[in-house]
XYZ file of N, CA and C in Angstrom:
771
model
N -50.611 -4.148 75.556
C -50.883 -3.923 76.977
C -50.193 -2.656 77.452
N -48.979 -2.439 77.173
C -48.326 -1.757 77.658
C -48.894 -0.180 77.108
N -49.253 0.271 75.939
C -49.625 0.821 75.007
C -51.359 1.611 75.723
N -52.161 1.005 75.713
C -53.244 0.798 76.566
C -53.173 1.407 77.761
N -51.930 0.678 79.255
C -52.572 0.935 80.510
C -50.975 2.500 80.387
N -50.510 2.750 79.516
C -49.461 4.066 79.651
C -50.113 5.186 79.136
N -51.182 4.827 78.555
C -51.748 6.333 77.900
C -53.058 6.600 78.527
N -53.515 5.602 79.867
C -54.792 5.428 80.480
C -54.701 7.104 81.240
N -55.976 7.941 81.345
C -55.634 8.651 81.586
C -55.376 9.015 82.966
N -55.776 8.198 84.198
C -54.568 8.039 85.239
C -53.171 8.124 84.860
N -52.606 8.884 85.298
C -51.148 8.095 84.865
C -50.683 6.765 86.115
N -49.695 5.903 85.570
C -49.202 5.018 87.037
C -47.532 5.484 87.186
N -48.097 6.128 87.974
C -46.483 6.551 88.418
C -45.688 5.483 89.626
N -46.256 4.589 89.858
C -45.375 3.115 90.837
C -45.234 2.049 90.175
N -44.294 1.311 90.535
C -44.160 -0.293 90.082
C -45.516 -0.784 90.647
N -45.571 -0.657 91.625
C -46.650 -1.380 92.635
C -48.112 -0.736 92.095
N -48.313 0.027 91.671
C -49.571 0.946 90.971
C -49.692 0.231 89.453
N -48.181 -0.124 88.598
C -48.584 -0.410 87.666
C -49.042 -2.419 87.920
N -48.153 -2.697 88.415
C -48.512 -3.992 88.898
C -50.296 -4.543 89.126
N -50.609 -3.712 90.046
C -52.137 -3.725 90.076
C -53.005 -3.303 89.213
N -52.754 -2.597 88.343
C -53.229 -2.073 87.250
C -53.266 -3.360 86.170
N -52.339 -3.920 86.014
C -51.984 -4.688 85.061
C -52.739 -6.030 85.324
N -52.690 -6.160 86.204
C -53.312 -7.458 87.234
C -54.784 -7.531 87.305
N -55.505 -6.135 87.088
C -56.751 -5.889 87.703
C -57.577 -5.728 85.852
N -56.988 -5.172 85.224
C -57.680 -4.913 83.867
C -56.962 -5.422 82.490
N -55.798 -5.945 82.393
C -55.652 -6.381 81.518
C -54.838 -8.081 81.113
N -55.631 -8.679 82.383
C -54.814 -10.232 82.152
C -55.295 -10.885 81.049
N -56.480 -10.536 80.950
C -57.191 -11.221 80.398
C -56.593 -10.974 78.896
N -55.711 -10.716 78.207
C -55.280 -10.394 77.325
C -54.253 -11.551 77.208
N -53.608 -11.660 77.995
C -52.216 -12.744 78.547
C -53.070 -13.784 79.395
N -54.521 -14.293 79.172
C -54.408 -15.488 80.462
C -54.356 -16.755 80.199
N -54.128 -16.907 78.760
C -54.200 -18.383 78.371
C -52.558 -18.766 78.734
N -51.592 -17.839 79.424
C -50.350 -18.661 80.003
C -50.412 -19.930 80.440
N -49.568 -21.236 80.730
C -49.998 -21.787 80.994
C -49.577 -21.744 82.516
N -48.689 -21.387 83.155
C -48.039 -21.194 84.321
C -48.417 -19.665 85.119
N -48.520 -19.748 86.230
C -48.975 -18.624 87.024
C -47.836 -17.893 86.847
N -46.529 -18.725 87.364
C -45.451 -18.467 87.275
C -44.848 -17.564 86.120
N -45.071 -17.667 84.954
C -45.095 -17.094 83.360
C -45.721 -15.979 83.765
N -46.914 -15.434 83.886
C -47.445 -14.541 83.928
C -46.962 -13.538 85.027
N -46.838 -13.791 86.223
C -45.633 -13.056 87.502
C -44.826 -12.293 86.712
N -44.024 -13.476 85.750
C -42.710 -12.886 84.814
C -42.981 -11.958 84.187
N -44.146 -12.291 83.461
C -44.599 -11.120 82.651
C -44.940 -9.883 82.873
N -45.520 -9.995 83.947
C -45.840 -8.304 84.802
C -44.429 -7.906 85.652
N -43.307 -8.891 86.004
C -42.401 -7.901 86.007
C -41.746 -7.393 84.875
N -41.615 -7.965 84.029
C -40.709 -7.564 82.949
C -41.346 -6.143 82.459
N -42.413 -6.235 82.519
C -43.417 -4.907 81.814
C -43.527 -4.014 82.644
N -44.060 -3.965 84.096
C -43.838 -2.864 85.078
C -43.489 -1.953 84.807
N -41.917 -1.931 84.521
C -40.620 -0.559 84.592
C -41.163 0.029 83.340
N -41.644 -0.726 82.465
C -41.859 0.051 80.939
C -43.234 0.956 80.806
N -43.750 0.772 82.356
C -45.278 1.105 82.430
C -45.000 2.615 82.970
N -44.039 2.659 83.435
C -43.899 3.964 84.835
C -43.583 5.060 83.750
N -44.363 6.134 84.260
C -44.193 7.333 83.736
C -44.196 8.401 85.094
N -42.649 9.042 84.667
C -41.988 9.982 86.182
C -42.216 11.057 86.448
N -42.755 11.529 85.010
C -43.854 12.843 84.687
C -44.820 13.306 84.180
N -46.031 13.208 85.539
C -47.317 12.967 84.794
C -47.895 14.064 83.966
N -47.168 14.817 84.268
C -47.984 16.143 83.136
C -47.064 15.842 81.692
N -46.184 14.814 81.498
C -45.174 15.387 80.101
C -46.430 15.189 79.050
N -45.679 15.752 77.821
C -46.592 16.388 76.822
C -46.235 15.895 75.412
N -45.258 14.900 75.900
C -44.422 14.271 74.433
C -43.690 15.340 73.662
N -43.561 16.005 73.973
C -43.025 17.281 73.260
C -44.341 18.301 72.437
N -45.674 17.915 72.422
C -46.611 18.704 71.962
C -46.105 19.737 72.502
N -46.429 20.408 73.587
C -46.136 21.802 74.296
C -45.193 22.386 73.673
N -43.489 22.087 73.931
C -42.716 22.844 73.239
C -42.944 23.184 71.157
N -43.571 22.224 71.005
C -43.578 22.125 69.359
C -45.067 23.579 69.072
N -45.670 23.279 69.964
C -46.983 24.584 69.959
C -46.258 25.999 69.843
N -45.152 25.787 71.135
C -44.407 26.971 71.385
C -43.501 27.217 70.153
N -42.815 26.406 69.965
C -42.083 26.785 68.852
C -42.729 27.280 68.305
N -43.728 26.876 67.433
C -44.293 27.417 66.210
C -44.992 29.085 66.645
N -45.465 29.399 67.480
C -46.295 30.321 67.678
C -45.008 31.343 67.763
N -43.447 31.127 68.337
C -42.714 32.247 68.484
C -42.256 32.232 66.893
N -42.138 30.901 66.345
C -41.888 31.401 63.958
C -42.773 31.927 63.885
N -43.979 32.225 64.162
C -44.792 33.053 63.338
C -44.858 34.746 63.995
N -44.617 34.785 65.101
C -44.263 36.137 65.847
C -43.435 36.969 65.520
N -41.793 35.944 65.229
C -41.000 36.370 64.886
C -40.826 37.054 63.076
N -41.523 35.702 62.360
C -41.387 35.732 60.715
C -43.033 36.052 59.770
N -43.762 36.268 60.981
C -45.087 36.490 60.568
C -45.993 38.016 60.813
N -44.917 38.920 61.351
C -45.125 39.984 62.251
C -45.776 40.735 61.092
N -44.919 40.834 59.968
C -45.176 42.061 58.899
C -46.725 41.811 58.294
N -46.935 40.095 57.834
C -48.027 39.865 57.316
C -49.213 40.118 58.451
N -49.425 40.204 59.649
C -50.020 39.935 60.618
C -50.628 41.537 60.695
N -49.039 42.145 60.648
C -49.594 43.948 60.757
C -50.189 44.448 59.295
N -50.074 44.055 58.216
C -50.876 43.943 57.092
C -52.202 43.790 57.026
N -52.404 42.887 57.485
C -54.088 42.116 57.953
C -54.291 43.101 58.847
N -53.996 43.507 60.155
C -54.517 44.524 61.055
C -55.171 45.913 59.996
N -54.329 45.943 59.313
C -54.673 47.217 59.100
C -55.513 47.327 58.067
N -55.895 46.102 57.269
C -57.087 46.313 56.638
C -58.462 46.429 57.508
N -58.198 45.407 58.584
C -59.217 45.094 59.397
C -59.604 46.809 60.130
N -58.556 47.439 60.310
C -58.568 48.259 60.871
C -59.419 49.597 60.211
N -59.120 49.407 58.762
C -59.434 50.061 57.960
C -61.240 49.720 58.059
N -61.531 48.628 58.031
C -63.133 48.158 57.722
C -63.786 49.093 58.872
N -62.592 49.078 60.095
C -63.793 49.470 61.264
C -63.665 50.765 61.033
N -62.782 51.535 60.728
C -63.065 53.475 60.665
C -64.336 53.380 59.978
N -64.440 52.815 58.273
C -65.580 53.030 57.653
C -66.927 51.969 58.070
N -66.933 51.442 59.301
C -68.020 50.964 59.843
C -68.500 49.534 58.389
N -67.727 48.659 58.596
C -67.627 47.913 57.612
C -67.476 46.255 58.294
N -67.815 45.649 58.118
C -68.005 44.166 58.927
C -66.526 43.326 58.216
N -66.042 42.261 58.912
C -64.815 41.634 58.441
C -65.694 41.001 58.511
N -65.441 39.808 57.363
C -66.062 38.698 57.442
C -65.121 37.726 57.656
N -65.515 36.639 58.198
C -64.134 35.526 58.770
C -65.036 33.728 57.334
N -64.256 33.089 57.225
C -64.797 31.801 56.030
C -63.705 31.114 56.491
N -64.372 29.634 57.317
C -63.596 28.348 56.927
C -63.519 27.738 56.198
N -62.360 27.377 55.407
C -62.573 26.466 54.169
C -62.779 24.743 54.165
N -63.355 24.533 55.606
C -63.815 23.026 55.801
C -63.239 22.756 57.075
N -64.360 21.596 57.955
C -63.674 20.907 58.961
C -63.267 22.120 59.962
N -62.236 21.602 60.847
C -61.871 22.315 61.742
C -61.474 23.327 61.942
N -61.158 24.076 60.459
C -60.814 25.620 59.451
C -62.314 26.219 60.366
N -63.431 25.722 60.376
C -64.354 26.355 60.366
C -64.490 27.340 61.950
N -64.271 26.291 62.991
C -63.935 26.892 64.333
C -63.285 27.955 64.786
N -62.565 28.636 63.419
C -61.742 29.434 63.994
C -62.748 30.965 63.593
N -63.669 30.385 62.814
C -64.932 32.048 62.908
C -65.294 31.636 64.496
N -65.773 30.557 65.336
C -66.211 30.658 66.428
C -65.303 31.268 67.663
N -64.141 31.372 67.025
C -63.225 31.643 68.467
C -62.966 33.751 67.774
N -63.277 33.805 66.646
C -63.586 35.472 66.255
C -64.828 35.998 66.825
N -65.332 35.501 66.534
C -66.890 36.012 66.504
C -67.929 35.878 68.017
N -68.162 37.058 69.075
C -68.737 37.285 69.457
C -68.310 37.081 70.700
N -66.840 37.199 70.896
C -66.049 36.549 72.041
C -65.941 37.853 72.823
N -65.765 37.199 73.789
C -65.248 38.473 75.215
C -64.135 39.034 74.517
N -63.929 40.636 74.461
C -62.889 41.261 73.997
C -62.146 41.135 72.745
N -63.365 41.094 71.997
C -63.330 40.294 70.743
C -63.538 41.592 70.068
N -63.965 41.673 68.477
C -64.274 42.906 67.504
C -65.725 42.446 67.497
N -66.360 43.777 67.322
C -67.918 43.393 67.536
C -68.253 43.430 65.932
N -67.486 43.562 65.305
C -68.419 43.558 63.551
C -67.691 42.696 62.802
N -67.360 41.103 63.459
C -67.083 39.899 63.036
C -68.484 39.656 62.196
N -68.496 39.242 60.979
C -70.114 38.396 60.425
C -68.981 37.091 59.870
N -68.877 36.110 60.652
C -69.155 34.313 60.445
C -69.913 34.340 59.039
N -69.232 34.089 58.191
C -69.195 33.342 57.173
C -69.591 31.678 57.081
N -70.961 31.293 57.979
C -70.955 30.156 59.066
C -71.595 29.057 57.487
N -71.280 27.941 57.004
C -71.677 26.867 56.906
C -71.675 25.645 57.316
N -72.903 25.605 57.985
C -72.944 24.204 58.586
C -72.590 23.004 58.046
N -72.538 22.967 56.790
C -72.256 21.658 56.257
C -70.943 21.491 55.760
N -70.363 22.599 55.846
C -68.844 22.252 55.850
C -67.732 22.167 57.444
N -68.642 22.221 58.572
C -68.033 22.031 59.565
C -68.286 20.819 60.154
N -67.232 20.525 61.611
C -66.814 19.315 62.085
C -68.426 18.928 62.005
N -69.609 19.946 62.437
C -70.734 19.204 62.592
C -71.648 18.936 62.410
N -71.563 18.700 61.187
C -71.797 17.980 60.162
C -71.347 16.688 59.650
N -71.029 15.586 60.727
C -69.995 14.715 60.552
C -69.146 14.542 59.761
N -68.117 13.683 59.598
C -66.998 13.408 58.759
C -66.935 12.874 57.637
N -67.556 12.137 57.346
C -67.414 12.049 56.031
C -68.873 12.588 55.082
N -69.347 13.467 55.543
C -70.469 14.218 54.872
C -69.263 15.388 54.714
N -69.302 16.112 55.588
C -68.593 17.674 55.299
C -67.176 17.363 54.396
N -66.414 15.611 54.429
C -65.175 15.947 53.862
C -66.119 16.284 51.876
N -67.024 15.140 52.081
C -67.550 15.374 50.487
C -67.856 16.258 50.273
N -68.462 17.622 50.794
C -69.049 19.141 51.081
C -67.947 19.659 50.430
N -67.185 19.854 51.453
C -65.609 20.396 51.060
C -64.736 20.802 49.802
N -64.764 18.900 49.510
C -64.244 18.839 48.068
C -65.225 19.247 46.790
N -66.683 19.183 47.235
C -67.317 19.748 45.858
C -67.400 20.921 45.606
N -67.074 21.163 44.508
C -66.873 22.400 43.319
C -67.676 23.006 42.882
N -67.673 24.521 43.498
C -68.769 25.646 43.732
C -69.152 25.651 44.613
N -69.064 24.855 45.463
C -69.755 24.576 47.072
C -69.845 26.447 47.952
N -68.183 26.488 47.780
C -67.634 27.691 48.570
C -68.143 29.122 47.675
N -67.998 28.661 46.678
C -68.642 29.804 45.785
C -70.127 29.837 46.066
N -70.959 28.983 46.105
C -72.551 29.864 46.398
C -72.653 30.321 47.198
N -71.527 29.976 49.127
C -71.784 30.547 49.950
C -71.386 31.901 49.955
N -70.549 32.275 49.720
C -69.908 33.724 49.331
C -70.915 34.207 48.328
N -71.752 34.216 47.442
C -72.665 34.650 46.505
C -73.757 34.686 47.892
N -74.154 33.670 48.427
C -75.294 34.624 49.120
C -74.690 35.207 50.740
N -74.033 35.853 50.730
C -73.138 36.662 51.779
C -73.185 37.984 51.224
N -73.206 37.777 49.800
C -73.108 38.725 49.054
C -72.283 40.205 49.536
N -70.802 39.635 49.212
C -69.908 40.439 50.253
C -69.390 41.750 48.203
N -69.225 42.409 48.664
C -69.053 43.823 47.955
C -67.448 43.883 47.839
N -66.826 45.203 46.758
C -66.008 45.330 46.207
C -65.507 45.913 47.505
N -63.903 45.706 47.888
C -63.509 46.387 49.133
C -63.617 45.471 50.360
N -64.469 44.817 51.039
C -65.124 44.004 51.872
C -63.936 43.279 52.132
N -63.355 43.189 53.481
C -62.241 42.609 53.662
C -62.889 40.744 54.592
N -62.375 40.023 53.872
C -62.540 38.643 54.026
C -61.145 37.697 54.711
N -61.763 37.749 55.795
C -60.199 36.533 56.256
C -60.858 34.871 55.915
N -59.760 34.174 54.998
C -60.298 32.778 55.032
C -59.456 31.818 55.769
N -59.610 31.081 56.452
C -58.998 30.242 57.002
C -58.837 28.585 56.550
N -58.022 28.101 56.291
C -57.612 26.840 55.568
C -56.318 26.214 55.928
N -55.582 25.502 56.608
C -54.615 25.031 57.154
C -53.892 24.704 55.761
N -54.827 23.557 55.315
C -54.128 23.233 53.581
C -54.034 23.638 52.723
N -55.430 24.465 52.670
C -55.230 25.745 51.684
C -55.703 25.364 50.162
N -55.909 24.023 49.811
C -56.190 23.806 48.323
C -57.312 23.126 47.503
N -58.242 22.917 48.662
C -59.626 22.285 48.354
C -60.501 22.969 47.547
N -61.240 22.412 47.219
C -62.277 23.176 46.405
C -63.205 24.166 46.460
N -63.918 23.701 48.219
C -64.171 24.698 49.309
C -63.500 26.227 49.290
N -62.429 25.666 49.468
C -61.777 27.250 50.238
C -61.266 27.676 48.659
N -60.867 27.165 47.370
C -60.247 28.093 46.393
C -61.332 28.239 45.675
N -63.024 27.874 45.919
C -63.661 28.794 44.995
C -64.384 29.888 45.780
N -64.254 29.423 46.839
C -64.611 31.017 47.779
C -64.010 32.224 47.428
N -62.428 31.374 47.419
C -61.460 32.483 47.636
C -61.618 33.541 45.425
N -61.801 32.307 44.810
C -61.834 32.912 43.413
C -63.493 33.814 43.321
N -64.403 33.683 44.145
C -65.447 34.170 44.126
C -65.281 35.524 44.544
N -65.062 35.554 45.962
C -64.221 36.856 46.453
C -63.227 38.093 45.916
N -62.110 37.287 45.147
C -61.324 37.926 44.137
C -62.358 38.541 43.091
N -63.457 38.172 42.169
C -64.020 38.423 41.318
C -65.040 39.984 41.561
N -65.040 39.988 43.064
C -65.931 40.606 43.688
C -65.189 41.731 43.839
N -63.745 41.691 43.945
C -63.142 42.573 44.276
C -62.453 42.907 45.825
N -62.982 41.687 46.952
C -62.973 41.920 47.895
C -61.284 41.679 48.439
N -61.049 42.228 49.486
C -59.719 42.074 50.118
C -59.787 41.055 51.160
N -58.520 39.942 50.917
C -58.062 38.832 51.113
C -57.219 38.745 52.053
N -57.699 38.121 53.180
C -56.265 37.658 54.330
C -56.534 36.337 54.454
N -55.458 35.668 54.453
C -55.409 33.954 54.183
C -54.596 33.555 55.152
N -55.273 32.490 56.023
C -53.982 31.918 57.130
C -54.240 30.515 56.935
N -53.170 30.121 56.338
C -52.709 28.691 55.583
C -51.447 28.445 56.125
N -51.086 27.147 55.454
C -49.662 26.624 55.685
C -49.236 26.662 54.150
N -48.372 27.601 54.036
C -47.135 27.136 52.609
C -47.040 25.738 52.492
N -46.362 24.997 53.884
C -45.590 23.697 53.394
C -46.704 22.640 52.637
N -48.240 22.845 53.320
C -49.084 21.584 52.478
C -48.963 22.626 50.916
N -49.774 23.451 50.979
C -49.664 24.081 49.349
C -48.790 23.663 48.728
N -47.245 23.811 49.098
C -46.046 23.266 47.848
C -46.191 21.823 47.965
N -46.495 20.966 48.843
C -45.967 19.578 48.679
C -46.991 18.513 48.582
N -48.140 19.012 48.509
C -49.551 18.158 47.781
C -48.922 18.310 46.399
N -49.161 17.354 46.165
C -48.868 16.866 43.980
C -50.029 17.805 43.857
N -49.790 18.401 42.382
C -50.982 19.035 41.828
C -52.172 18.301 41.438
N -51.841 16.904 41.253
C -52.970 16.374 41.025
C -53.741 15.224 42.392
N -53.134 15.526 43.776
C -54.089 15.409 44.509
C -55.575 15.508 44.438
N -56.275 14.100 45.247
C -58.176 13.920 44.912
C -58.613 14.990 45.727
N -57.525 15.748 46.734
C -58.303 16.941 47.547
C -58.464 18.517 47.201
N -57.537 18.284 46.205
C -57.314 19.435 45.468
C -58.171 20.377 44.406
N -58.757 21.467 44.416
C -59.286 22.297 43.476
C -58.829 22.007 41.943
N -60.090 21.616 40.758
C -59.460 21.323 39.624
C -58.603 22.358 38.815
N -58.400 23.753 39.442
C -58.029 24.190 39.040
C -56.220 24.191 39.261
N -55.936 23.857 40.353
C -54.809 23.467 40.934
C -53.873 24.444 41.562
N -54.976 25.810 41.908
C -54.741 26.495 42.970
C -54.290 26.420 43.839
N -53.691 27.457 44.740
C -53.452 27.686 46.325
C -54.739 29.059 46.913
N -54.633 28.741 48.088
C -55.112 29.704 48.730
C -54.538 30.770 48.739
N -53.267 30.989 48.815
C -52.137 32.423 49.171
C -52.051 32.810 47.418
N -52.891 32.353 46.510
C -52.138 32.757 44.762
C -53.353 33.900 45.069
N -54.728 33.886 45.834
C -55.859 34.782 45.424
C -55.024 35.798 46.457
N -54.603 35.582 47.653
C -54.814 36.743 48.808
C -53.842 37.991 48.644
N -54.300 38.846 49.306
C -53.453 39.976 49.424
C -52.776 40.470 50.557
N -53.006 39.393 51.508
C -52.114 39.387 52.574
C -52.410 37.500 53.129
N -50.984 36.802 52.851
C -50.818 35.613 53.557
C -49.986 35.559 55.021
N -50.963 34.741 55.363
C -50.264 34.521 56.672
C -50.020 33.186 56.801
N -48.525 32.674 57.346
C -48.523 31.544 57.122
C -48.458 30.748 58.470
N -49.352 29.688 58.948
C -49.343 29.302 60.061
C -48.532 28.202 60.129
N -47.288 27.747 59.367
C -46.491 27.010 59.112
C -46.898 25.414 59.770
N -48.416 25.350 58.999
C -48.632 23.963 59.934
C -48.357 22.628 58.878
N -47.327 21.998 59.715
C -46.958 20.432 58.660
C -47.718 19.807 58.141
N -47.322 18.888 57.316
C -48.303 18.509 56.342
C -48.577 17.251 57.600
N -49.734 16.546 57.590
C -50.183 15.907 58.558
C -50.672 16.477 59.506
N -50.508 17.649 59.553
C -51.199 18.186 60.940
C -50.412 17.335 62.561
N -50.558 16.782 63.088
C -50.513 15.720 64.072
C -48.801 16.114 63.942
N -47.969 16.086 65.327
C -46.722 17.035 65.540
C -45.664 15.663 66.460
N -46.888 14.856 67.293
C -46.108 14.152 68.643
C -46.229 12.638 67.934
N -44.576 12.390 67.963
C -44.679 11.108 67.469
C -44.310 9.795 69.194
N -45.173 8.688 69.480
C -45.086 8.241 70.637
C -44.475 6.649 70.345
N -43.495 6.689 71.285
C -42.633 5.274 71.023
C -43.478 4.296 71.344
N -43.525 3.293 70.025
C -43.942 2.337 70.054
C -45.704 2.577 69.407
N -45.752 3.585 68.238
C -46.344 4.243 67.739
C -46.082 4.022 66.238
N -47.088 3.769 65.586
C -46.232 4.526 63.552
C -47.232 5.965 63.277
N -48.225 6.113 64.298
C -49.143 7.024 63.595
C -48.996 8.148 64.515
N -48.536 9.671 63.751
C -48.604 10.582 64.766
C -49.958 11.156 65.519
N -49.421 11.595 66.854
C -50.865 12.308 67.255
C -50.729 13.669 67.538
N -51.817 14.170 68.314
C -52.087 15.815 68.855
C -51.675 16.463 67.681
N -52.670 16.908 66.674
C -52.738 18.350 65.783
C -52.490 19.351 66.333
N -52.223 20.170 65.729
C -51.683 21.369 66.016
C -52.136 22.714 65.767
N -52.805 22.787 64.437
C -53.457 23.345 63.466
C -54.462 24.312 64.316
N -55.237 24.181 64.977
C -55.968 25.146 65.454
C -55.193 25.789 67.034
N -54.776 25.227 67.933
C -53.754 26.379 68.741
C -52.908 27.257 67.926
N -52.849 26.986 67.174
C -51.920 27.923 66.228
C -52.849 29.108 65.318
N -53.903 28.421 64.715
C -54.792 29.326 64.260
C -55.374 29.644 64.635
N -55.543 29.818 65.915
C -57.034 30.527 67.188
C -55.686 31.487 67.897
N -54.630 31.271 67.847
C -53.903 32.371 68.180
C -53.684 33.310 67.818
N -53.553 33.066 66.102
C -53.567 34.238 65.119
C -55.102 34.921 65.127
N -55.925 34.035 65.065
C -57.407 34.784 65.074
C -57.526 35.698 66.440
């Protein structure tokens, strides 16, 4: 109950707000009491545990966003001006960056490159539909993990020796994103990778999500960027909770993009 009417997205900021709240939508949870009296008890005892004194708090998501975006400002500057300047390089010689998600929500971050207000106009989306969110979930996770998948798309992109490629992959070690990324390498093309180190080192090598080869994303690139996103993704842990929530993974990587 308590769980339910505290995360409703009203917030109840009164005793008397949560009282009615409690009274109005969730007795029916508690009504086989046998005493009216019992149940009174029960909505006081719970009340005080209902009140929240600040309706905007953020569980700490907000500061944990912030944190991370000033580590990568601070410890990500050099790799960041690296990547610029290839990119920079594509546009003197009139040369397209191409942007590649390596699955899922990786994929969104060509949509927040590509074709945006005050954006670079010679973004080409590296776009597969069937490896993004929409494509539902458990179609695109099987997409993902199959082997060569990422490689035919890069074969008909048919990106050239030089051709600077940003791939995007939070985890960095699927099958998706490391045969793109080994397709690319073969091609000759130049590599900017914005991953997280910490999943790369601490997936077992023989993880079921993992490339059989037992790759990383940052072993092909020639410039990593690391978006230092935890393994789990999900940052805000909420009392009276075991499962974390609010990911993180794309405010962080739509910032760098």
């Amino acid at each position: 109950i308590i769980g339910v009417i505290s995360f409703m997205r009203e917030t109840v900021k009164t005793e008397a707000a949560a009282r009615r709240r409690l009274k109005g939508t969730k007795l029916a949870i508690i009504g086989h009491e046998e005493k009216n009296k019992t149940l009174k008890a029960k909505i006081k005892s719970l009340t005080k545990s209902l009140l929240i004194t600040n309706p905007t708090t953020s569980f700490g998501y907000l500061e944990t966003a912030i944190e991370l975006l000033k580590k990568i400002e601070d410890e990500q500057y050099n790799n960041m001006a690296a990547a610029a300047k290839l990119m920079s390089e594509a546009i003197i010689e009139d040369k397209l960056i191409h942007v590649y998600g390596g699955g899922g929500h990786t994929t969104l971050c060509m949509g927040e490159m590509f074709f945006r207000a005050g954006g670079l106009s010679n973004i080409n989306p590296i776009m597969e539909t069937g490896l993004s969110v929409f494509n539902q979930a458990l179609k695109y996770l099987e997409l993902e993990r199959t082997v060569n998948y990422g490689a035919a798309i890069l074969k008909y992109y048919d990106l050239q020796k030089d051709d600077v490629l940003i791939i995007f992959h939070n985890i960095g070690i699927n099958p998706a994103t490391i045969d793109a990324a080994m397709e690319a390498k073969k091609r000759g093309v130049k590599i900017i990778a914005v991953s997280s180190k910490a999943w790369q080192e601490e997936m077992p090598a023989d993880h079921f999500i993992r490339h059989p080869s037992g790759k990383n994303l940052f072993d092909f690139a020639d410039v990593c960027i690391d978006d230092y996103n935890p393994v789990g993704d999900a940052v805000v842990n909420i009392p009276g909770m075991t499962t974390p929530i609010a990911p993180v993974s794309n405010v962080v990587d739509f910032t760098i993009a």
